[in-house]
Structure formats: structure tokens, C-alpha cells
PDB file of C-alpha atoms in Angstrom:
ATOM      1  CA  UNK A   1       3.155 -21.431 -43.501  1.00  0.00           C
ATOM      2  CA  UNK A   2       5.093 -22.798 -46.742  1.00  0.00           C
ATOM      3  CA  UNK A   3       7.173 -20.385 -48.889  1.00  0.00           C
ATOM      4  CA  UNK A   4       4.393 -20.269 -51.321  1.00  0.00           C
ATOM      5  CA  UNK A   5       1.460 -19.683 -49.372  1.00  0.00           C
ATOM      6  CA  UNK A   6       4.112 -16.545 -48.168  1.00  0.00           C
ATOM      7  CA  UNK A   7       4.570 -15.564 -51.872  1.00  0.00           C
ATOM      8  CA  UNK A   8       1.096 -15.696 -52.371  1.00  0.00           C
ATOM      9  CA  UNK A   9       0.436 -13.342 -50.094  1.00  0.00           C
ATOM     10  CA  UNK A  10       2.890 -11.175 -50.489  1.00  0.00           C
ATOM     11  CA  UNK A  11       1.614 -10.549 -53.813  1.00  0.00           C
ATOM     12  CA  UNK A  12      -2.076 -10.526 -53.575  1.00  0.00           C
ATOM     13  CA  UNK A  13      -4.972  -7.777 -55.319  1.00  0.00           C
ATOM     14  CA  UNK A  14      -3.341  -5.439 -53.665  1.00  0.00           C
ATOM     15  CA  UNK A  15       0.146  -5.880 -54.744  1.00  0.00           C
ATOM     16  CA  UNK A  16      -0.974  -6.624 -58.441  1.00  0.00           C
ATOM     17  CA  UNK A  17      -3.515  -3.490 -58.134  1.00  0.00           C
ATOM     18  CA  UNK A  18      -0.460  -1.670 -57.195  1.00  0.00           C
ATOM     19  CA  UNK A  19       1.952  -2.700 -59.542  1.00  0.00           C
ATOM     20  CA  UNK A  20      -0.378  -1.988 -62.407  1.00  0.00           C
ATOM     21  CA  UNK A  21      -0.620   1.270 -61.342  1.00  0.00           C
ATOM     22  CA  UNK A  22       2.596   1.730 -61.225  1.00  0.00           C
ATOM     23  CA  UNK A  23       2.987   0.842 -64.924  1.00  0.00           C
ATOM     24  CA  UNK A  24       0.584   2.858 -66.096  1.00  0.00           C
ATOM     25  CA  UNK A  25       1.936   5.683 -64.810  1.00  0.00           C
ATOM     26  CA  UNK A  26       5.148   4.894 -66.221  1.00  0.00           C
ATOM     27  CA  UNK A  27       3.820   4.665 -69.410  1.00  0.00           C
ATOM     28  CA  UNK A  28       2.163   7.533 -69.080  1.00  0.00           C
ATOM     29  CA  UNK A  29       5.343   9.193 -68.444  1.00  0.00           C
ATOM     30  CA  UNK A  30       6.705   8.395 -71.536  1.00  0.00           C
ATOM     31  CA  UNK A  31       3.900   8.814 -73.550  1.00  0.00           C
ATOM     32  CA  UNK A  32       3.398  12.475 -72.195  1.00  0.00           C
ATOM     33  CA  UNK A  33       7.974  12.742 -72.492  1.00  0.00           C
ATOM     34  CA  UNK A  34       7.430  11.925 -76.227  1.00  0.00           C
ATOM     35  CA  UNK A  35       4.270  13.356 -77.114  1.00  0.00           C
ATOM     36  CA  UNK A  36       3.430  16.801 -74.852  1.00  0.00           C
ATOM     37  CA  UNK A  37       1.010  17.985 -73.249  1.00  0.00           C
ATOM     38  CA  UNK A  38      -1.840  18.106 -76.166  1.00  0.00           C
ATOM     39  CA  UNK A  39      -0.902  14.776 -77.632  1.00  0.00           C
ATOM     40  CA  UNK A  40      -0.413  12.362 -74.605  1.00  0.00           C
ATOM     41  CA  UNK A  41      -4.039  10.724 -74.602  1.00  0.00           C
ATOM     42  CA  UNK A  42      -5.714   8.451 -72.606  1.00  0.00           C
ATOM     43  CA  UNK A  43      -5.702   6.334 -75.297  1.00  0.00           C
ATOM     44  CA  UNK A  44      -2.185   6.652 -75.897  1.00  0.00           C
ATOM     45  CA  UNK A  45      -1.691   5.380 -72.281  1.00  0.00           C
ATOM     46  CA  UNK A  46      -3.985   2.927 -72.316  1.00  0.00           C
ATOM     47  CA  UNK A  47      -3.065   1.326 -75.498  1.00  0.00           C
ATOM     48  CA  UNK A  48       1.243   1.257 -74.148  1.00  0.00           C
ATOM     49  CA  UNK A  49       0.038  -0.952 -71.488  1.00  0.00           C
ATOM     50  CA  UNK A  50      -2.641  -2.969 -73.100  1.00  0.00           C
ATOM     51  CA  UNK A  51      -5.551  -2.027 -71.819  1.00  0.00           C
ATOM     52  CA  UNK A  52      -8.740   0.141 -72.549  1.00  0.00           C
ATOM     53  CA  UNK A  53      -9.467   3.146 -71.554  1.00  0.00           C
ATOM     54  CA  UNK A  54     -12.524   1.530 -69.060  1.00  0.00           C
ATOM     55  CA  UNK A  55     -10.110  -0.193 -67.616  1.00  0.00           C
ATOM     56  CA  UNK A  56      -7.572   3.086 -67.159  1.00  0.00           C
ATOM     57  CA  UNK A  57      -9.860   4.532 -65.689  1.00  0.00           C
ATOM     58  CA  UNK A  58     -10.373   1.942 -62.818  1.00  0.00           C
ATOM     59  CA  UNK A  59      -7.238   3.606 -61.513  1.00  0.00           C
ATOM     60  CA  UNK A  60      -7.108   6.967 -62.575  1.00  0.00           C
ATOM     61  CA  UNK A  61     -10.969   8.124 -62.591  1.00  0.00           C
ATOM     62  CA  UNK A  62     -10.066  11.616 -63.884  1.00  0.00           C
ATOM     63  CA  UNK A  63      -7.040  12.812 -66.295  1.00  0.00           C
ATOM     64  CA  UNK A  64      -5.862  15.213 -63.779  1.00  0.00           C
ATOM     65  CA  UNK A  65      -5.178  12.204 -61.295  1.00  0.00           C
ATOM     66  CA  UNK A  66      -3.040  10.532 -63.674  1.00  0.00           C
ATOM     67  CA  UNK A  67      -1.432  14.003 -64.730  1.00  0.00           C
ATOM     68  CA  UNK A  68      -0.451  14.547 -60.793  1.00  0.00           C
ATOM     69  CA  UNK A  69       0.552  10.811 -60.915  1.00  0.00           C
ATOM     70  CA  UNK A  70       3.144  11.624 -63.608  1.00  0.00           C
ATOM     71  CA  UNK A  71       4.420  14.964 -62.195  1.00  0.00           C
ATOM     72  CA  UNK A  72       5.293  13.538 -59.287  1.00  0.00           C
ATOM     73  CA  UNK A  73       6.690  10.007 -61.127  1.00  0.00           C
ATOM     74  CA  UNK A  74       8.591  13.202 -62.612  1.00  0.00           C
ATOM     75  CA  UNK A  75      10.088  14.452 -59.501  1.00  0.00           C
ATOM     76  CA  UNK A  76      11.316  10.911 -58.918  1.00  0.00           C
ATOM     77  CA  UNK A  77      13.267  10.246 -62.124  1.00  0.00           C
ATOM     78  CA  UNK A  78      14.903  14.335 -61.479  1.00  0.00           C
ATOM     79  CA  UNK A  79      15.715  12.923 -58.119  1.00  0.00           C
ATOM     80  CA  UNK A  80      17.193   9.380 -59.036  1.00  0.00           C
ATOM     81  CA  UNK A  81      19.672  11.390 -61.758  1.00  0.00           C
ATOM     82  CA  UNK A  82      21.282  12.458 -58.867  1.00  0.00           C
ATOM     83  CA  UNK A  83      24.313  11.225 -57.579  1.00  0.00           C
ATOM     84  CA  UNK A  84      24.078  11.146 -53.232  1.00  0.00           C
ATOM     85  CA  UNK A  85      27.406  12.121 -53.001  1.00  0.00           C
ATOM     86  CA  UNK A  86      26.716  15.541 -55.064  1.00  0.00           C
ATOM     87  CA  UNK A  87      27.169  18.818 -53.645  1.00  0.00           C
ATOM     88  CA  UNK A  88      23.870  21.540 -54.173  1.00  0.00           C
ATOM     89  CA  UNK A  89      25.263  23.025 -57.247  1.00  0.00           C
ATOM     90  CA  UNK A  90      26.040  19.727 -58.960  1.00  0.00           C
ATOM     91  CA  UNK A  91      22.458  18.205 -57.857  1.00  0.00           C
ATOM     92  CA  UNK A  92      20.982  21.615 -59.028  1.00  0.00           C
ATOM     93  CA  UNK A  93      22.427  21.105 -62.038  1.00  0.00           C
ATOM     94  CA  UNK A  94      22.386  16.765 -63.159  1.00  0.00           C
ATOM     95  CA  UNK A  95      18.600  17.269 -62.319  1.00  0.00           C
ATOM     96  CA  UNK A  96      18.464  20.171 -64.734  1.00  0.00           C
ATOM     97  CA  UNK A  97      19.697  18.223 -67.350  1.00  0.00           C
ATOM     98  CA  UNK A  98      17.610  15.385 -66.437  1.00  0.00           C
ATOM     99  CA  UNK A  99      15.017  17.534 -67.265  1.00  0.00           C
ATOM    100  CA  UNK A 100      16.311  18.035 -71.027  1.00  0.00           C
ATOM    101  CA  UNK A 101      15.550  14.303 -71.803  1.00  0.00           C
ATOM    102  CA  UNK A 102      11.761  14.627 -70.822  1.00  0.00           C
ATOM    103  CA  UNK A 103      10.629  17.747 -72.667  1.00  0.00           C
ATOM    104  CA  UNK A 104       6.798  16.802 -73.070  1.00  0.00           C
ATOM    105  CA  UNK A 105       6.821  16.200 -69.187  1.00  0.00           C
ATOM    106  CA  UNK A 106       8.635  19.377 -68.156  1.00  0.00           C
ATOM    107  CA  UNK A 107       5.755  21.043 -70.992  1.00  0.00           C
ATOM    108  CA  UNK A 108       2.982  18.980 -69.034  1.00  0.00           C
ATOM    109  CA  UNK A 109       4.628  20.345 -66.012  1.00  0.00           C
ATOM    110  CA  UNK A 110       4.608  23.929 -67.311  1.00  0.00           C
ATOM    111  CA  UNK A 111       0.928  24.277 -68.423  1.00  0.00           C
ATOM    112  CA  UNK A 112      -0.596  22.192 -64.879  1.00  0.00           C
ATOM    113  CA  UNK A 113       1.909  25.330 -62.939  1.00  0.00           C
ATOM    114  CA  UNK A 114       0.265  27.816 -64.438  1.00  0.00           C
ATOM    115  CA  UNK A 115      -2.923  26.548 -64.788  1.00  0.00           C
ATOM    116  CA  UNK A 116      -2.887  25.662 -60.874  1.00  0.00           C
ATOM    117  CA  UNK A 117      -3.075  29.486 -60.158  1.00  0.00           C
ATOM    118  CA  UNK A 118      -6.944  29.263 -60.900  1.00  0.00           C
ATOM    119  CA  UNK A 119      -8.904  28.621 -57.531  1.00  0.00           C
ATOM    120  CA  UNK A 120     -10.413  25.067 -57.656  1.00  0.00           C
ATOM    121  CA  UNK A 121      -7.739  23.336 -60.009  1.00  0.00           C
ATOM    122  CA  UNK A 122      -7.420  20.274 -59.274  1.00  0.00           C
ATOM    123  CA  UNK A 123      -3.211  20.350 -59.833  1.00  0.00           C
ATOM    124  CA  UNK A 124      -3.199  23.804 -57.006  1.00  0.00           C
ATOM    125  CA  UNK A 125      -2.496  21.419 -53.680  1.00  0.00           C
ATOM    126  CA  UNK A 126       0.011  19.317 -55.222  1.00  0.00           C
ATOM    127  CA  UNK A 127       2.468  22.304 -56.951  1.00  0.00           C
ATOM    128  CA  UNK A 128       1.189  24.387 -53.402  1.00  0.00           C
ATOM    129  CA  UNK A 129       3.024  22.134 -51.582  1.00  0.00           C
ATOM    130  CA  UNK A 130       5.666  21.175 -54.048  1.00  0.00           C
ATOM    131  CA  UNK A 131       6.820  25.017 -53.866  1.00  0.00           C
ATOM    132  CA  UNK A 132       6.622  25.289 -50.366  1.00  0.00           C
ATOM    133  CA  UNK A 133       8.871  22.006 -50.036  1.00  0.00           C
ATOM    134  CA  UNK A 134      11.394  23.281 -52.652  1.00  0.00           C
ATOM    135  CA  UNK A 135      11.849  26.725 -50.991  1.00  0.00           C
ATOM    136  CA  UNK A 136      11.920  25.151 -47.478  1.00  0.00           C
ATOM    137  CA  UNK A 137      14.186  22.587 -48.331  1.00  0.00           C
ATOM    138  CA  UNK A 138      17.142  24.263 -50.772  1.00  0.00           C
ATOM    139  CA  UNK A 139      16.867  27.271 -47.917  1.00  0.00           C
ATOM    140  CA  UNK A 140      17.755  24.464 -45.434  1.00  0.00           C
ATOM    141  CA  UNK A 141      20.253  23.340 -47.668  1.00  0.00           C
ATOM    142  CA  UNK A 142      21.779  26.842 -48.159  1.00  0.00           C
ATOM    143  CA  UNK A 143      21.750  27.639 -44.624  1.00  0.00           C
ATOM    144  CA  UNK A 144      23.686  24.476 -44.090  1.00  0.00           C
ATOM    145  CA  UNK A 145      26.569  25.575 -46.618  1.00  0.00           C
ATOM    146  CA  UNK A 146      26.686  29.022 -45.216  1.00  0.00           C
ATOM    147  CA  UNK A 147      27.458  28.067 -41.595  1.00  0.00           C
ATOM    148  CA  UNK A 148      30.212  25.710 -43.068  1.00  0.00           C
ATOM    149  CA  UNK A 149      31.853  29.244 -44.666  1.00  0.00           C
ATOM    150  CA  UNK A 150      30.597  28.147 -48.128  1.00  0.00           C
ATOM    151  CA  UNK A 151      27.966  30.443 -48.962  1.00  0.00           C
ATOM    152  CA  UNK A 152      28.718  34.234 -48.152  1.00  0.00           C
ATOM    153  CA  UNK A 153      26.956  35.442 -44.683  1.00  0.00           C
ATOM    154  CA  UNK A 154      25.126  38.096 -46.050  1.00  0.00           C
ATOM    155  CA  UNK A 155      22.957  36.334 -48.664  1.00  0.00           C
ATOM    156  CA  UNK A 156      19.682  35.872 -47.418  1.00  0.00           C
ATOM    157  CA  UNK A 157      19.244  31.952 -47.748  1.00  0.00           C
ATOM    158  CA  UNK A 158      14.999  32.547 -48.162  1.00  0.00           C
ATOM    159  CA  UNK A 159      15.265  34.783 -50.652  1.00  0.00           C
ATOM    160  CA  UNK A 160      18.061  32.694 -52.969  1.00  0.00           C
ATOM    161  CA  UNK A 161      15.525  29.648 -52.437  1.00  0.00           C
ATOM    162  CA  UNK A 162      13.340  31.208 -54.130  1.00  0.00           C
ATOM    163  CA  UNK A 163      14.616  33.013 -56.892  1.00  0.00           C
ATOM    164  CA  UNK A 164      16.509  29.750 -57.443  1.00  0.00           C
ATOM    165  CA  UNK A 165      13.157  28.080 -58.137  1.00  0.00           C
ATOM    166  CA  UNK A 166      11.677  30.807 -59.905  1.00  0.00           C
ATOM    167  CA  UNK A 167      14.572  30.756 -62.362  1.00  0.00           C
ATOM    168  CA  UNK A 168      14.318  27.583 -62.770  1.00  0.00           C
ATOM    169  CA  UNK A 169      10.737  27.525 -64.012  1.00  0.00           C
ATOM    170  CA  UNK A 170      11.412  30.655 -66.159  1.00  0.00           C
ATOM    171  CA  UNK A 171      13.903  28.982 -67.712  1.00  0.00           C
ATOM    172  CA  UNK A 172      12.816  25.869 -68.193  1.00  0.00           C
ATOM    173  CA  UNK A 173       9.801  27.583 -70.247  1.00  0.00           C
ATOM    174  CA  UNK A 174      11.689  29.806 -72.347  1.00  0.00           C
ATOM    175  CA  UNK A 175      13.551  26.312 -73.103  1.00  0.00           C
ATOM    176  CA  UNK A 176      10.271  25.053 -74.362  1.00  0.00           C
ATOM    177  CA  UNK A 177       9.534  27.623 -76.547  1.00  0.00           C
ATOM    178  CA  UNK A 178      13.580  28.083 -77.812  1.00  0.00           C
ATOM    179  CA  UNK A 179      15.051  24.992 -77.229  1.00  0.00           C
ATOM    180  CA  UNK A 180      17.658  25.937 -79.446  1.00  0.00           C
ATOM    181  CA  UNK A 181      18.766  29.220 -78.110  1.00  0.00           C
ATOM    182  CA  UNK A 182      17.803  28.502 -74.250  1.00  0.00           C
ATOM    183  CA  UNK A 183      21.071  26.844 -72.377  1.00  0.00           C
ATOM    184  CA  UNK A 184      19.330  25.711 -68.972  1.00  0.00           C
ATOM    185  CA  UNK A 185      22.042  24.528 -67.259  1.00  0.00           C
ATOM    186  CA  UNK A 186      24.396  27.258 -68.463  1.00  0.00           C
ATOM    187  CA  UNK A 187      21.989  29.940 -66.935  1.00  0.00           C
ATOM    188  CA  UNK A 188      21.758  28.082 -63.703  1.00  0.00           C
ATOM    189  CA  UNK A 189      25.673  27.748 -63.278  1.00  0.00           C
ATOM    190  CA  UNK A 190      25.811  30.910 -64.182  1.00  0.00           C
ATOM    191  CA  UNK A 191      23.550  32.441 -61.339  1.00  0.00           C
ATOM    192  CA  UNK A 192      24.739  29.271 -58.913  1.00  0.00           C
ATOM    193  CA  UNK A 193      28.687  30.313 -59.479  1.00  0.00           C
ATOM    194  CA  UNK A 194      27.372  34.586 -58.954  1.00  0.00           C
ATOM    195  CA  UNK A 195      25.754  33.037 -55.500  1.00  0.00           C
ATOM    196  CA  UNK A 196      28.441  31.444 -54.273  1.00  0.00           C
ATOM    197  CA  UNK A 197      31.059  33.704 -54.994  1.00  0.00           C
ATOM    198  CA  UNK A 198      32.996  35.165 -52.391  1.00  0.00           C
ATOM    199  CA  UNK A 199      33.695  38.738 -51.814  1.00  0.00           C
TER     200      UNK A 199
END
């Protein structure tokens, strides 16, 4: 088989059906990260990559699949802010202030959370399983520091998972709502520095 015939089918529908979708939920990203939750249309999406909204909608048949699509798009940009060679703290914190650059996102992010407490939404699996993740894997992580003598033997490594990602959250709204008088990272250090402490 030549080189092109491999090209060609490396990059057939499926790769071009795939790529597109990725681009439109990048766009969508941004649009949401510069607009909100209220103001980041369908037909602000659909006109940032130059198409209409029929055509959206050949990949994301209902707004709450392309809202999931950009929460967890979300989750990757918090994620690739991190330096690997980061301790917990640090990561805690970069991905914090990752956070600070999307503020429509993080407010799309806030509303689908609470909304997702009503039976039936259509956003309950995905932040169902996102919590469950989060508190499984920082406990993991915080087990992992205490058995190297990092993390004091007495703190109860389920419990600091998730108050860690309840604070979070709480603060991350309060943010929204008083971005000028609501220091996210400061409050994390803070409580991160109180839970590491040694006695």
C-alpha cells in the first residue's frame, strides 16, 4: 500500500467527523469562557466554527451534550496547567488558578452542579462520577503522602478528600459572585498549609 493510500486512510469520515468535533467543542469552550452560562448560544458556537446550527447539531443533538462535552474539555485544560513533576498542593493549586482564566466555564460548571441534583438531569451521571473520581482519587493521593510521613497520621484521608472538593466548589462560587473580594487560591493554601501541618 503507497504512503498515500495510508494517509488516506488514516484520515477518513471518521477521522474528519472526529476532528470537527473536536473543534466545536473547543469553540464552544471559549465561547461559553467569554460569554457565561446565559450568553454562550448555539449560535455563538456554530457561527466560531462556520457552520449552522443544522449542522451543530449533527454532532451535538441536544445542548446538554455539548455542555458535558465542554465540562469535561474543561477538566482537560485544569489538568494540562499542571506541571507532572508537581507535588498535591502545587497541582491543587496551578489548576485553581487555571480556573481564574475561564470564568464563564467554571459559571457553566457551577449552574450544570447544582442543577444535576434534580433526578433525571441529564448533567447527574457525568458530575456523579466526576465526584466520586475526585474524592477517590485525592484520598489515594493523601494516603500516599501520609505513609511517606508527609501528611499527619491522624487526619482521616476520606474525609480531607472531600471537604477539599467541597471547598473548592464553595469557593469557586462565591468567586463568581465576588470576584473581587474572593482569593481562591489564597483560601485553598490556606486550608492545604492547616492540613499539612505538623503537630
Amino acid at each position: 500500500m503507497s504512503t498515500g493510500s495510508t494517509s488516506t486512510a488514516r484520515r477518513g469520515p471518521g477521522a474528519k467527523s472526529a476532528e470537527r468535533r473536536r473543534s466545536i467543542i473547543d469553540a464552544a469552550h471559549a465561547v461559553f469562557a467569554e460569554r457565561g452560562y446565559n450568553a454562550g448560544s448555539f449560535q455563538a458556537v456554530a457561527d466560531r466554527v462556520g457552520m449552522s446550527q443544522t449542522g451543530l447539531l449533527h454532532y451535538f443533538p441536544a445542548k446538554s451534550d455539548l455542555l458535558l462535552a465542554v465540562l469535561q474539555r474543561r477538566d482537560e485544560v485544569s489538568t494540562a496547567a499542571v506541571d507532572p513533576t508537581a507535588g498535591f498542593a502545587e497541582s491543587v493549586l496551578l489548576k485553581a488558578r487555571a480556573n481564574e482564566r475561564i470564568p464563564g466555564v467554571i459559571q457553566l460548571y457551577a449552574v450544570l452542579s447544582g442543577e444535576s441534583t434534580t433526578e433525571g438531569h441529564p448533567a447527574r451521571a457525568y458530575f456523579t462520577t466526576r465526584f466520586d473520581r475526585l474524592r477517590t482519587g485525592t484520598a489515594a493521593e493523601l494516603r500516599a503522602l501520609q505513609a511517606d510521613g508527609l501528611l499527619g497520621g491522624s487526619v482521616d484521608v476520606a474525609i480531607a478528600a472531600a471537604s477539599l472538593a467541597a471547598l473548592w466548589d464553595g469557593l469557586q462560587l462565591q468567586w463568581l459572585l465576588a470576584p473581587g473580594e474572593v482569593d481562591v487560591v489564597a483560601c485553598l493554601r490556606d486550608y492545604l498549609d492547616g492540613l499539612f501541618a505538623r503537630p
